[in-house]
XYZ file of C-alpha atoms in Angstrom:
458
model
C 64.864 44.210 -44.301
C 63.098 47.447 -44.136
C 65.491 50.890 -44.965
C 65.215 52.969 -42.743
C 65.694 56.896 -42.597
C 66.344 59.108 -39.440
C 64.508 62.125 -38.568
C 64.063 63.754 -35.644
C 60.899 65.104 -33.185
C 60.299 66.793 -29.831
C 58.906 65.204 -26.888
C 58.154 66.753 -23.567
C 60.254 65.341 -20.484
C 57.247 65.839 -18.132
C 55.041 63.746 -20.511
C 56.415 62.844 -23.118
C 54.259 64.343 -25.657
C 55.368 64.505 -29.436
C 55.687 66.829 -31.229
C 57.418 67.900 -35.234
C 58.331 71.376 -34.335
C 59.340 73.216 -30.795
C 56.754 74.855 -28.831
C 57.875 76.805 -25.794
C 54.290 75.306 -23.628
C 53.803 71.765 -23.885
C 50.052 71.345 -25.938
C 49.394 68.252 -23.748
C 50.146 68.805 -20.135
C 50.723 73.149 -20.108
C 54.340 72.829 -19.036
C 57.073 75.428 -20.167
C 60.503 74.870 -21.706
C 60.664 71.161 -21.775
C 60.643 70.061 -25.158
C 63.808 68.501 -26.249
C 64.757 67.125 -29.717
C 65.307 63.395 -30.083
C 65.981 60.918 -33.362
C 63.245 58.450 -34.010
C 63.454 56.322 -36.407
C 60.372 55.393 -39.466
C 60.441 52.406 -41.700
C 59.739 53.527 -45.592
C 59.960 50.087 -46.774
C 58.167 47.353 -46.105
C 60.513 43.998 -45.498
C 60.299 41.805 -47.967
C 58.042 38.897 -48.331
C 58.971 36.001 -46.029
C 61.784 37.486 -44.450
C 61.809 37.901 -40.840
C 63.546 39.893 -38.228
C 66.359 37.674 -36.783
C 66.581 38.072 -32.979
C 69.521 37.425 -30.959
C 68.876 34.265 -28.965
C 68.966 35.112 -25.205
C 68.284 33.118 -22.140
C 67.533 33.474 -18.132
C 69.895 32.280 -16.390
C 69.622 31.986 -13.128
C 71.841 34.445 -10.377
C 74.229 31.038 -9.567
C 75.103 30.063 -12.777
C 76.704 33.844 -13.809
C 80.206 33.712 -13.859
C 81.418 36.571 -12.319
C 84.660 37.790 -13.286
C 86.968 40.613 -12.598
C 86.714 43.822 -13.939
C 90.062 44.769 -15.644
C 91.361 48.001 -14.741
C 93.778 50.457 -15.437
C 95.442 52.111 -12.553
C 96.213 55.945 -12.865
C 99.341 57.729 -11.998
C 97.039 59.434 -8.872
C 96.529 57.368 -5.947
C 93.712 59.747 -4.797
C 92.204 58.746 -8.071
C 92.679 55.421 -7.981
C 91.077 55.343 -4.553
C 87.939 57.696 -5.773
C 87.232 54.938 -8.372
C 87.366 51.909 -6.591
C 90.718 50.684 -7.608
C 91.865 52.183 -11.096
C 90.101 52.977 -14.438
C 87.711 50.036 -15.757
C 87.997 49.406 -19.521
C 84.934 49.928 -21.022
C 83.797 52.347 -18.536
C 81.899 55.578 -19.275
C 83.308 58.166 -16.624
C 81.414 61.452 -15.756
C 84.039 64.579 -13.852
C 81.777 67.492 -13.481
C 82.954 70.326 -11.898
C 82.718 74.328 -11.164
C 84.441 76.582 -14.113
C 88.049 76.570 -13.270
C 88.331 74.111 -10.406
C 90.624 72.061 -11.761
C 89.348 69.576 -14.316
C 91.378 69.436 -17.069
C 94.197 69.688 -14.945
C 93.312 66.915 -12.710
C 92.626 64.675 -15.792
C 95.800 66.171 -18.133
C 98.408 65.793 -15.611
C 97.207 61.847 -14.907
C 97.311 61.136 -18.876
C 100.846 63.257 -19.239
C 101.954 60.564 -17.208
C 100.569 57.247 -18.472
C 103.287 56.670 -21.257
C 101.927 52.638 -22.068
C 98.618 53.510 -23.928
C 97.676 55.447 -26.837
C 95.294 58.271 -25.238
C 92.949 60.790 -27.478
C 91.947 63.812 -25.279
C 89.406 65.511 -27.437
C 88.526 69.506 -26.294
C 85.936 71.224 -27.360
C 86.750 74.672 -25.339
C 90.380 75.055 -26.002
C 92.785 75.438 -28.158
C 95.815 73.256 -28.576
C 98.354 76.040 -27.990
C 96.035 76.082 -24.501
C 96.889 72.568 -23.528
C 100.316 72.658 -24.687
C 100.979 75.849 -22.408
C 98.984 74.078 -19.583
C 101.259 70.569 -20.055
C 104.089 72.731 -19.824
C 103.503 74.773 -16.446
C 102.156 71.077 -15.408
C 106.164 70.551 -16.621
C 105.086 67.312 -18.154
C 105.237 66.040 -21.660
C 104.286 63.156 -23.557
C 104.523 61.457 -27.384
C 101.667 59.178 -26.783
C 98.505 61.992 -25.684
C 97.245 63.416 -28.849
C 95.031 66.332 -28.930
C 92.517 67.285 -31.273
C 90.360 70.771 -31.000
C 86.924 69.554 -32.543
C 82.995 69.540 -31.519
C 81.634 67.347 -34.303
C 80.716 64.037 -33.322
C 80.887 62.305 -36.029
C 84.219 64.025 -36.693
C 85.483 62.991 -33.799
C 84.467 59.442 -34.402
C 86.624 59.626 -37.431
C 89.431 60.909 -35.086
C 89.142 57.601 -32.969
C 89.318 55.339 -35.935
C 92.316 56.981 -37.043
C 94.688 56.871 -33.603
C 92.676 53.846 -32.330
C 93.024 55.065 -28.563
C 93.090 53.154 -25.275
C 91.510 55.936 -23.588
C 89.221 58.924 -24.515
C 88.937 62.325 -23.238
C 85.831 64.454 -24.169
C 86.507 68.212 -22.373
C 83.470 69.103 -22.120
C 80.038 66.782 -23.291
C 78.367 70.093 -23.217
C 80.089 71.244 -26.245
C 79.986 68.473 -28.758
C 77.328 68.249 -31.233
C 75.573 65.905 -33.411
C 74.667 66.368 -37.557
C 72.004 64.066 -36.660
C 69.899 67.113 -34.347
C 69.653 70.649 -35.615
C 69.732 71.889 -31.963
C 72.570 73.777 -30.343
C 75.496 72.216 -28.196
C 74.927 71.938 -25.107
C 71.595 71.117 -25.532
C 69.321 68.236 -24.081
C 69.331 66.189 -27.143
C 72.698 66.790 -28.041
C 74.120 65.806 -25.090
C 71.692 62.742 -24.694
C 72.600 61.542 -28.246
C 76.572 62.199 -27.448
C 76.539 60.317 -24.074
C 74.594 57.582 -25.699
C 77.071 57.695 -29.228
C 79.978 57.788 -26.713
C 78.616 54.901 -24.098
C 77.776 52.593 -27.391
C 81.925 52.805 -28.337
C 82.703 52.461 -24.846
C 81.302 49.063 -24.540
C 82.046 47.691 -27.709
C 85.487 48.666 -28.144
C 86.085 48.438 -24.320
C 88.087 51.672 -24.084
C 87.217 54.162 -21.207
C 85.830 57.354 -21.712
C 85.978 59.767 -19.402
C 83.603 62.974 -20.223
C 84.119 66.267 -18.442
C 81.114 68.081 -17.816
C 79.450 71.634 -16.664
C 77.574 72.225 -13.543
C 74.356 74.688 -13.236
C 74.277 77.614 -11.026
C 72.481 75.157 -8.211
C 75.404 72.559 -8.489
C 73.855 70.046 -10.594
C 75.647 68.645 -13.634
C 74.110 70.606 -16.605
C 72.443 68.431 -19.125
C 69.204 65.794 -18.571
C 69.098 63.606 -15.568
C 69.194 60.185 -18.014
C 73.652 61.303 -18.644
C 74.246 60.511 -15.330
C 71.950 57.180 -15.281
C 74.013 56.019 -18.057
C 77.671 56.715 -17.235
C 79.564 54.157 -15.076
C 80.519 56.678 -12.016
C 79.639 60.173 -11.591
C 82.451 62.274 -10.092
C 82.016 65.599 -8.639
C 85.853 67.675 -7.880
C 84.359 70.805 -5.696
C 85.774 73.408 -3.710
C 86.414 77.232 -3.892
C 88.790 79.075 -6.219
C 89.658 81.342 -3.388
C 91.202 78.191 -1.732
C 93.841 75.688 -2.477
C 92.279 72.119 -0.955
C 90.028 70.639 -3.959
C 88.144 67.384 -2.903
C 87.197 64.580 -5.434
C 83.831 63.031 -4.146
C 81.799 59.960 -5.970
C 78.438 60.438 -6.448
C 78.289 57.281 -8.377
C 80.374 54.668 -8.819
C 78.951 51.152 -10.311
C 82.957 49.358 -9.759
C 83.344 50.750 -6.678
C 82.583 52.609 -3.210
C 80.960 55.819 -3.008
C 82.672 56.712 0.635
C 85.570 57.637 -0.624
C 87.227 60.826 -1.281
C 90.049 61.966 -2.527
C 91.686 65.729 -1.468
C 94.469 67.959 -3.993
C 96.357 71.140 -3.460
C 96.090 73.551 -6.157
C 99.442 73.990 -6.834
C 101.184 76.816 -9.504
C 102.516 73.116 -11.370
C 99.017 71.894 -11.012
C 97.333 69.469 -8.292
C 99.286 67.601 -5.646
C 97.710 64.989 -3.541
C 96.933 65.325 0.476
C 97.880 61.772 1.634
C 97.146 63.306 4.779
C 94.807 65.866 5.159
C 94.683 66.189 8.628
C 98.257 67.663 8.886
C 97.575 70.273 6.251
C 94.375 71.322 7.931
C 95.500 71.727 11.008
C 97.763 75.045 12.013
C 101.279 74.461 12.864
C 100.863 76.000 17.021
C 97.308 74.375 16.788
C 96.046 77.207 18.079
C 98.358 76.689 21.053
C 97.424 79.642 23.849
C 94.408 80.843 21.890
C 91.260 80.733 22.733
C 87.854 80.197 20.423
C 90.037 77.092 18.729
C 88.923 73.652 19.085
C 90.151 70.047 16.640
C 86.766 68.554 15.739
C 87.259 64.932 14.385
C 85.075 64.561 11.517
C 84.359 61.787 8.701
C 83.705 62.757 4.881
C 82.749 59.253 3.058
C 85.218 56.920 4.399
C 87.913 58.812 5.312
C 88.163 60.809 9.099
C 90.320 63.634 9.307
C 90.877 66.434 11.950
C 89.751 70.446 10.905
C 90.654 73.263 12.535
C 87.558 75.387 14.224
C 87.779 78.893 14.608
C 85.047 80.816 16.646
C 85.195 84.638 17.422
C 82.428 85.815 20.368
C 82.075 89.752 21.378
C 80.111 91.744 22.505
C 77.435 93.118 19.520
C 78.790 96.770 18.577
C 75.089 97.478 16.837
C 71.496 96.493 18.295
C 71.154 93.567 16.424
C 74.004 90.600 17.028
C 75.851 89.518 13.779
C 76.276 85.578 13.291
C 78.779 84.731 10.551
C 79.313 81.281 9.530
C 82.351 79.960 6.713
C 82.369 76.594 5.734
C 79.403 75.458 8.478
C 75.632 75.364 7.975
C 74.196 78.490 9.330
C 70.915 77.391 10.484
C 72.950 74.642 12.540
C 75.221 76.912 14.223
C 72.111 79.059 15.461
C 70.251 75.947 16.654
C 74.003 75.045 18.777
C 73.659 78.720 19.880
C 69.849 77.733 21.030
C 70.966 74.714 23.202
C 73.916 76.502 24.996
C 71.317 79.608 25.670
C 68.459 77.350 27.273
C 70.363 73.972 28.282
C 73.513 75.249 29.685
C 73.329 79.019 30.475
C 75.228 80.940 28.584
C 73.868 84.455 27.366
C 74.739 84.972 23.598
C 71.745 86.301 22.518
C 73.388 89.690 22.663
C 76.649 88.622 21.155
C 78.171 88.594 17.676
C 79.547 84.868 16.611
C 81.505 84.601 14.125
C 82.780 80.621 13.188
C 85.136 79.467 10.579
C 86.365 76.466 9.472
C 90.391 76.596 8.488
C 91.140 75.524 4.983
C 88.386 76.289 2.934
C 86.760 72.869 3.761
C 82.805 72.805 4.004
C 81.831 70.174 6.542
C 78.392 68.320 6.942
C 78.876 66.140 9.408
C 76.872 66.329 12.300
C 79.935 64.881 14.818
C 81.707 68.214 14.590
C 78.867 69.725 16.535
C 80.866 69.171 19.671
C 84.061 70.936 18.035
C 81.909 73.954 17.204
C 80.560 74.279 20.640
C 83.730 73.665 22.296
C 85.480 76.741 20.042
C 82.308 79.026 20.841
C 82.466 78.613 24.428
C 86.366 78.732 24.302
C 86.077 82.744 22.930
C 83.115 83.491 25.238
C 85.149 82.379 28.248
C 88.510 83.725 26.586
C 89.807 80.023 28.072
C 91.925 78.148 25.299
C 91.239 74.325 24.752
C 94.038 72.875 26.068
C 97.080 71.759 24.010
C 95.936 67.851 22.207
C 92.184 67.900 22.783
C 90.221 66.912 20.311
C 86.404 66.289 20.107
C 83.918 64.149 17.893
C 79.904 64.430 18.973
C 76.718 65.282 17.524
C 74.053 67.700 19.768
C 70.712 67.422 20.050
C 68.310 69.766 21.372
C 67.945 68.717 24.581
C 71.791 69.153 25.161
C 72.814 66.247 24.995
C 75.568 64.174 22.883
C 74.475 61.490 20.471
C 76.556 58.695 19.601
C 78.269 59.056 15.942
C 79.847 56.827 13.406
C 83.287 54.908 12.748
C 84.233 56.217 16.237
C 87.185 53.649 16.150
C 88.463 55.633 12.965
C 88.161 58.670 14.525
C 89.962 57.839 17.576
C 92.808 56.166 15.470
C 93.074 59.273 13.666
C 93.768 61.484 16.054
C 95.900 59.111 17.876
C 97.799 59.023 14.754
C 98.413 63.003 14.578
C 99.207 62.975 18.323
C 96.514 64.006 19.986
C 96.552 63.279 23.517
C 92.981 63.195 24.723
C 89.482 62.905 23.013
C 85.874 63.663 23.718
C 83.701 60.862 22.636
C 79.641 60.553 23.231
C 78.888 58.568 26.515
C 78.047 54.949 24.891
C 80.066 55.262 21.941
C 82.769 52.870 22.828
C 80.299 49.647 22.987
C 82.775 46.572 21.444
C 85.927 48.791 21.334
C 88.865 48.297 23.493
C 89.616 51.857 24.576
C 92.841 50.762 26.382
C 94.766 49.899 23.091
C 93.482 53.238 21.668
C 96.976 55.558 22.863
C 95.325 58.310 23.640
C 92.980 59.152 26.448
C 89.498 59.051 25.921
C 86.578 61.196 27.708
C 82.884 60.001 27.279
C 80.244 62.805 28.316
C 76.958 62.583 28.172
C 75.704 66.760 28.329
C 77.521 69.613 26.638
C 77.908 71.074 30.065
C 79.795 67.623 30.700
C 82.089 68.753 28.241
C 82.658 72.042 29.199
C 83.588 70.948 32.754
C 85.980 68.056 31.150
C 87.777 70.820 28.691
C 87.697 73.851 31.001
C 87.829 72.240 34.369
């Protein structure tokens, strides 16, 4: 068999161009800054005479004769990530957690393996010390004889690590700074961390031990490194939020054992991250806003899960010429197309008003059903007429005023029957096949925001 010897050569990602040294333009196609180092491989001696390659013998089999069989899993200490994976960890799994600088990471993923005291676990970190992790396992107030911790950014170093304790799991804190002796280019870099990932994904599979990888996000909220790390990872799991806030929600963006709908939502604690079983209570003021006006519960669904948020809206009249619109955890250009419909459709002059809306606990919310909860709070402070005590609201606006039907309505309705809300607006033909009767709790269908108004305010 031919010996082989590994060098390495850069290739443009646009198209894929070779080349034995860097150039900072592509010579092929004129593009900037996209060649990346990669190991190719070169035969310097030819096999010997007669021998031939031996190929592993394969064959198509047809979809009914796979047996399928169940994935075995390991179930972590957090229920919220048990839930975010699909059930537990899958051996053999390559696991992606990118995140924001100082959201929680490490945390989130030390305090589950301080607490797993059956398997042999090897958290590698290439960022901090162990003193670091030691005084982070203590304010977590959790200690363990089984986690071992090694501070080291070599790959193949760490490979001799993993021979030597044999783990059942594997941390890597952060891909982004282990390296290779195979590539002469920095950590961090595209090759590096494509020839990591792929190093890492190979043990993986054929020792069947899960790997979780922590990873960096760019300034646009993408996980830093090339596109192919997150094709070749298991599940892809992004833990967002903002430092200025204590909620931090665990969202799939991949998930190959498991949904991507659910979600999973932590307090930032001083001893680290508790779960939210229930969100809903925590985001929701004690009064409720009780007496207030420019408050409103919108019923909203992220993934799988609904939950009830807290909208805050503040109208007055502009101080300066031009009116101020301030929007916190909403989309912007939304709120001023609401503002639109409520000027033409319904009537109500706020061209010449500042509007300021929040969204209570930090939360950022996309979904298009708390359109009737925003409207509902910005006519509430333009009035100065509270929402009464229990109302809640779930209902998406279009431009011509009216309310469009929304999904898992029946969740949404059991959800807010479930914190004790007594009555809930609901889009006019949104009930089709559900028996509003059994719902406990009295439900309003409108068909026009000004229906709304009149069904809120009287």
């Amino acid at each position: 068999m031919a010996k082989k010897t590994v060098k390495t050569a850069w290739f443009c990602t646009e198209c894929g161009a070779e080349s034995s040294k860097w150039e900072g333009r592509c010579p092929v196609c004129g593009a900037w800054n996209t060649m990346v180092e990669e190991r190719v491989a070169t035969a310097t001696a030819s096999p010997a005479k007669g021998a031939s390659r031996q190929r592993r013998a394969t064959r198509a089999m047809a979809v009914n004769e796979i047996e399928a069989l169940s994935e075995p899993r390991i179930m972590m200490p957090s229920k919220e990530l048990n839930r975010v994976l699909g059930g537990g960890l899958v051996a053999g799994s390559l696991v992606l957690l990118g995140g924001e600088p100082g959201i929680g990471k490490s945390t989130l993923v030390l305090q589950n393996l301080l607490s797993i005291k059956s398997r042999t676990i090897l958290y590698v970190s290439g960022e901090e010390s162990a003193t670091q992790l030691k005084l982070r396992a203590d304010r977590i107030g959790r200690g363990s004889d089984n986690v071992f911790i090694v501070c080291e950014t070599s790959l193949e170093t760490i490979f001799d690590h993993i021979e030597a304790v044999q783990p059942s799991i594997l941390v890597v804190d952060s891909i982004q700074t282990i390296a290779s002796d195979a590539l002469d280019s920095a950590a961090g870099s595209v090759g590096q961390v494509r020839e990591c990932a792929a190093r890492l994904l190979k043990y993986a599979k054929a020792e069947n031990v899960p790997v979780l990888l922590i990873g960096h996000i760019t300034k646009e909220g993408s996980l830093a490194g090339p596109k192919v790390l997150e094709h070749i990872v298991d599940a892809v799991l992004q833990f967002e939020g903002d430092n200025r806030y204590m909620y931090r929600i665990l969202r799939p963006i991949k998930n190959r054992f498991g949904s991507t709908s659910e979600l999973g939502i932590y307090e930032m604690a001083r001893t680290g991250l508790r779960e939210v079983s229930n969100p809903s209570e925590m985001l929701l003021s004690h009064d409720g806003g009780d007496g207030l006006s420019g408050v409103a519960i919108g019923v909203t669904v992220d993934g799988a899960r609904p939950f009830l948020i807290e909208v805050q809206a503040l109208v007055s009249t502009a101080a300066y010429g031009t009116p101020q619109r301030s929007v916190t955890g909403f989309d912007s250009k939304r709120m001023n197309m609401l503002l639109a419909v409520l000027e033409k459709r319904v009537g109500f002059k706020l061209a010449q008003k500042d509007v300021f809306l929040n969204i209570a606990g930090g939360l950022r919310v996309n979904d298009p059903a708390l359109d009737l909860g925003v409207i509902c709070a910005i006519l509430s402070s333009n009035v100065d007429m509270a929402v009464p005590k229990g109302w809640c609201m779930a209902g998406e606006v279009g431009l011509t005023g009216e309310i469009r039907p929304v999904t898992r309505i029946e969740q949404r309705i059991s959800e807010a029957a479930k914190l004790g809300m007594t009555d809930i607006l609901v889009p006019s033909g949104n009930l089709k096949g559900i028996d509003a009767a059994s719902a406990g709790i009295n439900i309003h269908e409108v068909a026009k925001v000004e229906d709304a108004f009149r069904a809120v305010f009287g």
